[in-house]
Short mmCIF file of C-alpha atoms and ligand atoms in Angstrom, two decimals:
data_model
loop_
_atom_site.label_atom_id
_atom_site.label_comp_id
_atom_site.label_asym_id
_atom_site.label_seq_id
_atom_site.Cartn_x
_atom_site.Cartn_y
_atom_site.Cartn_z
CA MET A 472 0.00 0.00 0.00
CA PRO A 473 1.35 3.46 -0.85
CA MET A 474 2.13 5.80 2.05
CA PRO A 475 0.83 9.27 1.19
CA GLY A 476 3.36 12.10 1.56
CA THR A 477 2.72 15.77 2.26
CA ASN A 478 2.32 16.62 -1.41
CA THR A 479 0.13 13.60 -2.21
CA ILE A 480 -3.38 14.04 -3.54
CA ASP A 481 -5.30 11.03 -2.30
CA LEU A 482 -8.38 10.36 -4.42
CA ARG A 483 -8.88 6.78 -3.23
CA SER A 484 -11.58 7.76 -0.75
CA ASP A 485 -12.96 10.56 1.40
CA THR A 486 -12.09 8.28 4.32
CA LYS A 487 -8.43 9.26 3.79
CA THR A 488 -8.70 12.79 5.23
CA GLN A 489 -6.40 13.94 8.03
CA PRO A 490 -7.91 15.51 11.18
CA ASP A 491 -7.25 19.26 11.12
CA ALA A 492 -5.77 21.48 13.85
CA GLN A 493 -9.21 22.47 15.16
CA MET A 494 -10.20 18.80 15.54
CA ARG A 495 -6.93 17.89 17.24
CA LEU A 496 -7.33 20.77 19.69
CA ALA A 497 -10.92 19.78 20.48
CA MET A 498 -9.77 16.18 21.01
CA SER A 499 -7.03 17.23 23.42
CA GLU A 500 -9.43 19.36 25.46
CA ALA A 501 -12.43 16.99 25.44
CA GLU A 502 -14.25 16.32 28.66
CA VAL A 503 -14.71 12.55 28.84
CA GLY A 504 -16.41 9.79 30.86
CA ASP A 505 -17.40 6.14 30.51
CA ASP A 506 -19.59 6.00 27.43
CA LYS A 507 -20.54 2.35 28.02
CA SER A 508 -22.60 3.63 30.97
CA ASN A 509 -23.66 6.68 28.95
CA GLU A 510 -21.51 9.00 31.10
CA ASP A 511 -19.34 10.66 28.47
CA PRO A 512 -20.52 14.28 28.21
CA THR A 513 -18.88 14.89 24.83
CA VAL A 514 -20.43 11.77 23.27
CA ARG A 515 -23.82 12.71 24.72
CA ARG A 516 -23.53 16.18 23.26
CA LEU A 517 -22.60 14.78 19.85
CA GLU A 518 -25.54 12.35 19.98
CA GLU A 519 -27.94 15.17 20.85
CA MET A 520 -26.54 17.49 18.19
CA SER A 521 -26.75 14.75 15.54
CA ALA A 522 -30.32 13.81 16.43
CA GLU A 523 -31.30 17.46 16.22
CA VAL A 524 -29.64 18.00 12.85
CA LEU A 525 -31.43 14.95 11.46
CA GLY A 526 -34.74 15.71 13.17
CA LYS A 527 -34.78 12.42 15.11
CA GLU A 528 -35.39 11.81 18.82
CA ALA A 529 -32.03 10.31 19.71
CA GLY A 530 -28.60 9.26 18.48
CA LEU A 531 -26.08 6.49 19.21
CA PHE A 532 -22.37 6.92 18.52
CA VAL A 533 -20.62 3.95 16.88
CA VAL A 534 -17.13 3.41 15.53
CA SER A 535 -17.90 2.95 11.84
CA GLY A 536 -20.48 3.08 9.10
CA THR A 537 -20.39 -0.70 8.94
CA MET A 538 -21.28 -0.89 12.62
CA GLY A 539 -23.94 1.80 12.19
CA ASN A 540 -25.67 -0.23 9.50
CA LEU A 541 -25.23 -3.55 11.28
CA VAL A 542 -26.61 -2.35 14.62
CA SER A 543 -29.53 -0.52 12.96
CA ILE A 544 -30.46 -3.54 10.85
CA LYS A 545 -30.05 -6.13 13.61
CA THR A 546 -32.16 -4.03 15.98
CA GLN A 547 -35.09 -3.94 13.55
CA THR A 548 -35.12 -7.48 12.15
CA ARG A 549 -35.41 -11.13 13.22
CA PRO A 550 -33.24 -14.03 11.99
CA GLY A 551 -34.65 -15.67 8.86
CA GLN A 552 -36.26 -12.55 7.47
CA GLU A 553 -35.38 -10.93 4.16
CA ILE A 554 -33.87 -7.50 3.66
CA ILE A 555 -34.62 -5.65 0.44
CA CYS A 556 -31.76 -3.51 -0.86
CA GLU A 557 -30.29 -2.29 -4.11
CA ARG A 558 -28.11 -4.79 -6.00
CA GLN A 559 -24.92 -2.79 -5.40
CA ALA A 560 -25.75 -1.62 -1.88
CA HIS A 561 -22.73 -1.13 0.37
CA ILE A 562 -24.33 -3.39 3.03
CA TYR A 563 -24.49 -6.19 0.46
CA LEU A 564 -21.15 -5.78 -1.32
CA TRP A 565 -18.70 -4.31 1.14
CA GLU A 566 -19.61 -5.08 4.72
CA GLY A 567 -18.28 -8.64 4.96
CA GLY A 568 -21.73 -10.18 4.67
CA GLY A 569 -22.69 -8.89 8.15
CA ILE A 570 -26.38 -8.79 7.21
CA SER A 571 -26.19 -12.58 6.79
CA VAL A 572 -23.36 -13.53 9.17
CA ILE A 573 -24.57 -11.49 12.13
CA CYS A 574 -28.19 -10.54 11.37
CA ASP A 575 -29.17 -13.92 9.78
CA LEU A 576 -30.99 -12.15 6.94
CA LEU A 577 -31.37 -13.11 3.31
CA PRO A 578 -30.71 -10.16 0.98
CA ARG A 579 -33.36 -9.68 -1.71
CA LEU A 580 -31.61 -7.60 -4.37
CA ILE A 581 -33.24 -5.05 -6.66
CA PRO A 582 -31.33 -3.54 -9.61
CA GLY A 583 -31.40 0.25 -9.40
CA VAL A 584 -30.98 3.06 -11.89
CA HIS A 585 -28.26 5.35 -10.53
CA GLY A 586 -28.75 3.48 -7.27
CA VAL A 587 -32.48 4.14 -7.10
CA MET A 588 -34.79 1.13 -6.88
CA ASP A 589 -38.03 1.05 -8.87
CA LEU A 590 -41.07 1.08 -6.60
CA ASP A 591 -42.85 -1.66 -8.55
CA ASP A 592 -39.79 -3.90 -8.24
CA VAL A 593 -39.66 -3.25 -4.50
CA GLU A 594 -43.35 -3.96 -4.09
CA ALA A 595 -43.03 -7.21 -6.06
CA ALA A 596 -40.15 -8.28 -3.79
CA ILE A 597 -42.02 -7.70 -0.53
CA SER A 598 -43.02 -10.90 1.24
CA ASN A 599 -45.49 -10.97 4.13
CA GLY A 600 -44.34 -14.41 5.23
CA SER A 601 -47.62 -16.13 4.32
CA ASN A 602 -45.77 -18.38 1.86
CA VAL A 603 -43.82 -20.89 3.96
CA HIS A 604 -41.10 -21.01 1.30
CA VAL A 605 -40.15 -17.35 1.66
CA GLY A 606 -39.00 -15.42 4.73
CA ALA A 607 -40.97 -12.28 5.54
CA THR A 608 -39.46 -8.95 4.55
CA GLY A 609 -38.04 -7.50 7.76
CA LEU A 610 -36.53 -4.27 6.44
CA ILE A 611 -35.98 -2.20 3.32
CA GLU A 612 -32.60 -0.47 3.04
CA ILE A 613 -31.71 2.57 0.96
CA GLU A 614 -28.32 4.24 0.46
CA ASN A 615 -27.97 8.02 0.12
CA THR A 616 -25.66 8.93 -1.50
CA HIS A 617 -25.21 5.65 -3.36
CA ASN A 618 -21.52 4.77 -3.36
CA MET A 619 -21.27 2.29 -6.26
CA ALA A 620 -23.59 4.31 -8.50
CA GLY A 621 -21.13 7.20 -8.18
CA GLY A 622 -22.33 9.21 -5.19
CA THR A 623 -25.81 9.65 -6.61
CA THR A 624 -28.58 11.14 -4.51
CA LEU A 625 -32.05 9.98 -3.56
CA SER A 626 -34.39 12.97 -3.39
CA VAL A 627 -36.83 13.71 -0.57
CA GLU A 628 -39.69 12.61 -2.85
CA GLN A 629 -37.98 9.35 -3.80
CA THR A 630 -37.19 8.64 -0.15
CA ARG A 631 -40.75 9.38 0.88
CA ALA A 632 -42.19 7.19 -1.86
CA ILE A 633 -40.21 4.11 -0.85
CA CYS A 634 -40.95 4.69 2.84
CA ASP A 635 -44.69 5.11 2.16
CA LEU A 636 -44.66 1.81 0.30
CA ALA A 637 -42.71 0.05 3.06
CA HIS A 638 -44.85 1.46 5.83
CA ALA A 639 -48.06 0.47 4.03
CA HIS A 640 -46.77 -3.11 4.41
CA GLY A 641 -45.69 -2.54 8.03
CA ILE A 642 -41.99 -2.69 7.10
CA PRO A 643 -39.38 -0.27 8.51
CA VAL A 644 -36.78 1.49 6.32
CA HIS A 645 -33.13 2.02 7.21
CA CYS A 646 -31.03 4.59 5.37
CA ASP A 647 -27.29 4.06 4.96
CA GLY A 648 -26.60 7.78 4.94
CA ALA A 649 -22.82 7.47 5.16
CA ARG A 650 -22.77 10.57 2.92
CA ILE A 651 -26.20 12.04 3.73
CA PHE A 652 -24.72 15.54 4.11
CA ASN A 653 -23.31 15.34 0.58
CA ALA A 654 -26.80 14.38 -0.59
CA ALA A 655 -28.43 17.26 1.29
CA VAL A 656 -25.96 19.80 -0.10
CA ALA A 657 -26.31 18.52 -3.67
CA LEU A 658 -30.11 18.51 -3.47
CA GLY A 659 -30.24 21.85 -1.64
CA VAL A 660 -32.37 20.42 1.17
CA ASP A 661 -32.09 20.13 4.92
CA PRO A 662 -30.63 16.72 5.92
CA ALA A 663 -33.62 16.33 8.28
CA GLU A 664 -35.93 16.29 5.24
CA LEU A 665 -34.05 13.29 3.83
CA ALA A 666 -34.10 11.57 7.22
CA ALA A 667 -37.73 12.32 8.11
CA PRO A 668 -39.41 9.44 6.22
CA VAL A 669 -36.97 6.70 7.32
CA ASP A 670 -37.17 4.77 10.59
CA SER A 671 -33.42 4.72 11.15
CA ILE A 672 -30.41 6.34 9.57
CA GLN A 673 -26.67 6.10 10.05
CA PHE A 674 -24.21 8.69 8.81
CA CYS A 675 -20.42 8.85 8.91
CA PHE A 676 -18.20 11.56 10.38
CA SER A 677 -15.17 9.90 8.79
CA LYS A 678 -16.15 10.41 5.11
CA GLY A 679 -16.96 13.82 3.63
CA LEU A 680 -17.22 15.39 7.08
CA GLY A 681 -13.51 14.67 7.55
CA ALA A 682 -13.28 13.39 11.15
CA PRO A 683 -10.85 10.57 11.91
CA VAL A 684 -13.34 8.05 13.36
CA GLY A 685 -17.03 7.63 14.02
CA SER A 686 -20.58 7.23 12.76
CA MET A 687 -23.98 8.04 14.22
CA ILE A 688 -27.25 6.13 14.27
CA CYS A 689 -30.37 8.27 14.64
CA GLY A 690 -34.00 7.31 15.18
CA PRO A 691 -36.78 7.11 17.75
CA ARG A 692 -35.68 6.92 21.41
CA ASP A 693 -36.92 3.34 22.00
CA PHE A 694 -35.10 2.14 18.86
CA ILE A 695 -31.88 3.85 20.00
CA GLU A 696 -32.11 2.20 23.43
CA ALA A 697 -32.55 -1.22 21.78
CA ALA A 698 -29.66 -0.41 19.42
CA ARG A 699 -27.49 0.45 22.44
CA SER A 700 -27.87 -3.15 23.68
CA VAL A 701 -27.04 -4.56 20.25
CA ARG A 702 -23.94 -2.31 20.05
CA ASN A 703 -22.83 -3.75 23.37
CA VAL A 704 -23.36 -7.36 22.24
CA ILE A 705 -21.07 -6.90 19.26
CA GLY A 706 -18.41 -5.25 21.42
CA GLY A 707 -19.05 -1.77 20.08
CA ALA A 708 -19.54 0.04 23.38
CA MET A 709 -16.60 2.36 23.98
CA ARG A 710 -15.27 3.95 27.16
CA GLN A 711 -13.82 7.51 27.11
CA ALA A 712 -14.98 7.98 23.52
CA GLY A 713 -15.30 11.74 23.97
CA VAL A 714 -11.77 12.10 22.61
CA ILE A 715 -13.05 11.05 19.20
CA ALA A 716 -16.53 12.53 19.56
CA ALA A 717 -14.89 15.95 20.05
CA ALA A 718 -13.45 15.79 16.51
CA CYS A 719 -16.88 14.73 15.22
CA ILE A 720 -18.49 17.79 16.83
CA VAL A 721 -16.07 20.01 14.90
CA ALA A 722 -16.85 18.03 11.74
CA LEU A 723 -20.61 18.40 12.20
CA ASP A 724 -20.32 22.13 12.88
CA GLU A 725 -17.89 22.98 10.10
CA ALA A 726 -17.91 20.47 7.26
CA PRO A 727 -21.39 20.74 5.72
CA LYS A 728 -20.60 24.39 4.83
CA ARG A 729 -17.78 23.33 2.55
CA LEU A 730 -19.04 20.10 0.96
CA HIS A 731 -20.16 22.01 -2.14
CA GLU A 732 -16.45 22.61 -2.87
CA ASP A 733 -15.83 18.83 -3.02
CA HIS A 734 -18.73 18.51 -5.45
CA GLU A 735 -17.33 21.32 -7.65
CA HIS A 736 -13.93 19.63 -7.67
CA ALA A 737 -15.45 16.28 -8.68
CA ARG A 738 -17.41 17.97 -11.45
CA LYS A 739 -14.26 19.68 -12.74
CA ILE A 740 -12.38 16.38 -12.85
CA ALA A 741 -15.33 14.69 -14.62
CA ASP A 742 -15.56 17.51 -17.18
CA THR A 743 -11.86 17.09 -17.90
CA LEU A 744 -12.16 13.32 -18.28
CA VAL A 745 -15.01 13.39 -20.78
CA GLU A 746 -12.82 15.44 -23.15
CA LEU A 747 -10.12 12.74 -23.21
CA PRO A 748 -10.03 9.93 -25.80
CA GLY A 749 -11.20 6.46 -24.75
CA VAL A 750 -12.45 7.65 -21.37
CA SER A 751 -16.08 7.77 -20.36
CA VAL A 752 -17.91 9.20 -17.41
CA ASP A 753 -21.69 9.24 -17.03
CA LEU A 754 -21.98 12.91 -16.10
CA ALA A 755 -25.53 12.37 -14.83
CA THR A 756 -24.03 10.40 -11.92
CA VAL A 757 -21.55 13.11 -10.92
CA GLN A 758 -23.81 14.76 -8.38
CA THR A 759 -21.56 14.84 -5.31
CA ASN A 760 -17.90 14.00 -4.55
CA ILE A 761 -17.43 10.76 -6.50
CA VAL A 762 -16.39 10.28 -10.13
CA ASN A 763 -16.64 6.81 -11.66
CA LEU A 764 -14.72 6.57 -14.91
CA GLU A 765 -14.17 3.89 -17.49
CA VAL A 766 -11.08 3.69 -19.63
CA ARG A 767 -11.28 1.54 -22.75
CA ARG A 768 -8.07 1.87 -24.75
CA GLU A 769 -5.37 -0.37 -26.21
CA ASP A 770 -2.53 1.54 -24.55
CA VAL A 771 -3.91 2.04 -21.06
CA ASP A 772 -6.18 0.23 -18.60
CA ALA A 773 -7.39 1.11 -15.13
CA GLN A 774 -4.32 -0.37 -13.44
CA SER A 775 -1.78 1.35 -15.67
CA LEU A 776 -3.62 4.68 -15.42
CA CYS A 777 -3.40 4.50 -11.62
CA HIS A 778 0.32 3.67 -11.91
CA ALA A 779 0.83 6.62 -14.21
CA LEU A 780 -0.93 8.91 -11.71
CA ASP A 781 1.38 7.62 -8.94
CA ALA A 782 4.22 9.38 -10.73
CA TYR A 783 2.33 12.66 -10.22
CA ASP A 784 1.86 11.84 -6.53
CA ILE A 785 -1.84 11.25 -7.13
CA LEU A 786 -3.39 8.15 -5.57
CA ALA A 787 -6.30 6.31 -7.17
CA ILE A 788 -7.34 2.66 -7.21
CA PRO A 789 -8.92 0.61 -9.98
CA ARG A 790 -12.34 -0.83 -9.37
CA SER A 791 -12.03 -3.34 -12.22
CA ASP A 792 -9.87 -3.75 -15.34
CA VAL A 793 -11.52 -0.71 -16.87
CA GLU A 794 -13.04 1.24 -13.97
CA ILE A 795 -11.62 3.72 -11.48
CA ARG A 796 -13.35 5.65 -8.72
CA LEU A 797 -12.01 9.12 -7.81
CA VAL A 798 -13.25 10.78 -4.62
CA THR A 799 -12.78 14.42 -3.63
CA HIS A 800 -12.70 15.62 -0.02
CA LYS A 801 -11.48 18.35 2.29
CA ASN A 802 -7.79 17.61 1.67
CA VAL A 803 -8.21 18.27 -2.07
CA ASN A 804 -8.30 22.00 -2.78
CA ASP A 805 -8.69 24.05 -5.98
CA GLU A 806 -4.99 23.85 -6.78
CA ASP A 807 -4.92 20.06 -6.24
CA THR A 808 -7.94 19.68 -8.51
CA GLU A 809 -6.12 21.61 -11.21
CA ARG A 810 -3.07 19.36 -10.71
CA VAL A 811 -5.26 16.26 -11.09
CA CYS A 812 -6.86 17.60 -14.30
CA GLN A 813 -3.47 18.48 -15.74
CA ALA A 814 -2.03 15.05 -14.90
CA LEU A 815 -5.02 13.31 -16.50
CA ARG A 816 -4.59 15.41 -19.66
CA GLU A 817 -0.87 14.57 -19.83
CA VAL A 818 -1.38 10.85 -19.25
CA LEU A 819 -4.43 10.38 -21.48
CA ALA A 820 -4.26 13.02 -24.23
N1 LIG B 221 -17.11 3.13 2.12
C1 LIG B 221 -15.70 3.11 1.93
C2 LIG B 221 -15.28 1.66 1.76
O1 LIG B 221 -16.15 1.00 0.84
C3 LIG B 221 -13.92 1.39 1.41
C4 LIG B 221 -15.36 4.04 0.78
O2 LIG B 221 -14.19 4.32 0.61
O3 LIG B 221 -16.28 4.50 0.11
N2 LIG B 221 -21.87 2.90 3.69
C5 LIG B 221 -21.32 3.48 2.61
C6 LIG B 221 -22.23 4.02 1.57
C7 LIG B 221 -19.93 3.59 2.49
O4 LIG B 221 -19.43 4.15 1.40
C8 LIG B 221 -19.12 3.07 3.52
C9 LIG B 221 -17.61 3.12 3.42
C10 LIG B 221 -19.73 2.46 4.62
C11 LIG B 221 -21.11 2.40 4.67
C12 LIG B 221 -18.93 1.84 5.74
O5 LIG B 221 -18.27 2.76 6.50
P1 LIG B 221 -16.97 2.35 7.37
O6 LIG B 221 -15.84 2.20 6.41
O7 LIG B 221 -16.82 3.47 8.32
O8 LIG B 221 -17.31 1.08 8.07
#
């Protein structure tokens, strides 16, 4: 694995950001207590702030997005049920099969367009358990923004429509909102509007918001109390977690204001790429901070393009033989974006 230097532009993920001076200061000064017994004042403040921002009753701090999804899903389902999610959902592809290994659920996959599932497909996939051959649908999961589709958003209307359908069948909806603030900024809506229709949501401080560690589950108070027990069972209860929550408070206060810059940078990189021979980007998917590109040429493939970018001190990783994902974040500024565009022109022109 490459070790990024001070001049490196790391486009592998928005999880690669470094905590800034303000975060480090807040961490060093944080008032802390034993969070396992709910006594850490900084964690409690972060949970309250998060719940308020998302318009939910309560919040629960967890170490990662994976844990946020797992705890939310396990809390709302029973072993043997089915979970409906998009075919390329992060919970299905990239979370080690936790929905099956730990939650004992069978994923029922729906192909989406730009990550958005068709309502008729979802309705057809819902099972009420009356057929002994099929487990009942325990939960429907949505992802906003959708990682694999290229950071695409689900609008308030689309979110509401799927939740109305689910609720009409008595089924709860969980939102993997790892990048819900990116979605809110891109759509020009309050994040609480995107969270309002869903029963539970998790979002990450360690992606676009730029904190070093942490995710938050938000929902009704009784759900959060049940989720607290599940977090404990899987060993996710922390002790003096205020040292990390302090950085997350800074992230929550400061980052949403600047996410539009990440989106502009991604758009600039995408606009550069579409001008280059043998490279394609579906510009309709470039809505936030992710650019998915395909390179189909004799002289260069995804692997060799990433190697060529290494020489410019730009880090990217192939997603397949022909695909690369580039992600912008708070450690990629205007000048860096220009450097990336210039390097791409030199390598691919
Ligand atoms: N995504 C990561 C990893 O896939 C490597 C990335 O770089 O994009 N939901 C979504 C939509 C995510 O994109 C991720 C992380 C997670 C959940 C899991 O979060 P963590 O990594 O904190 O467990």
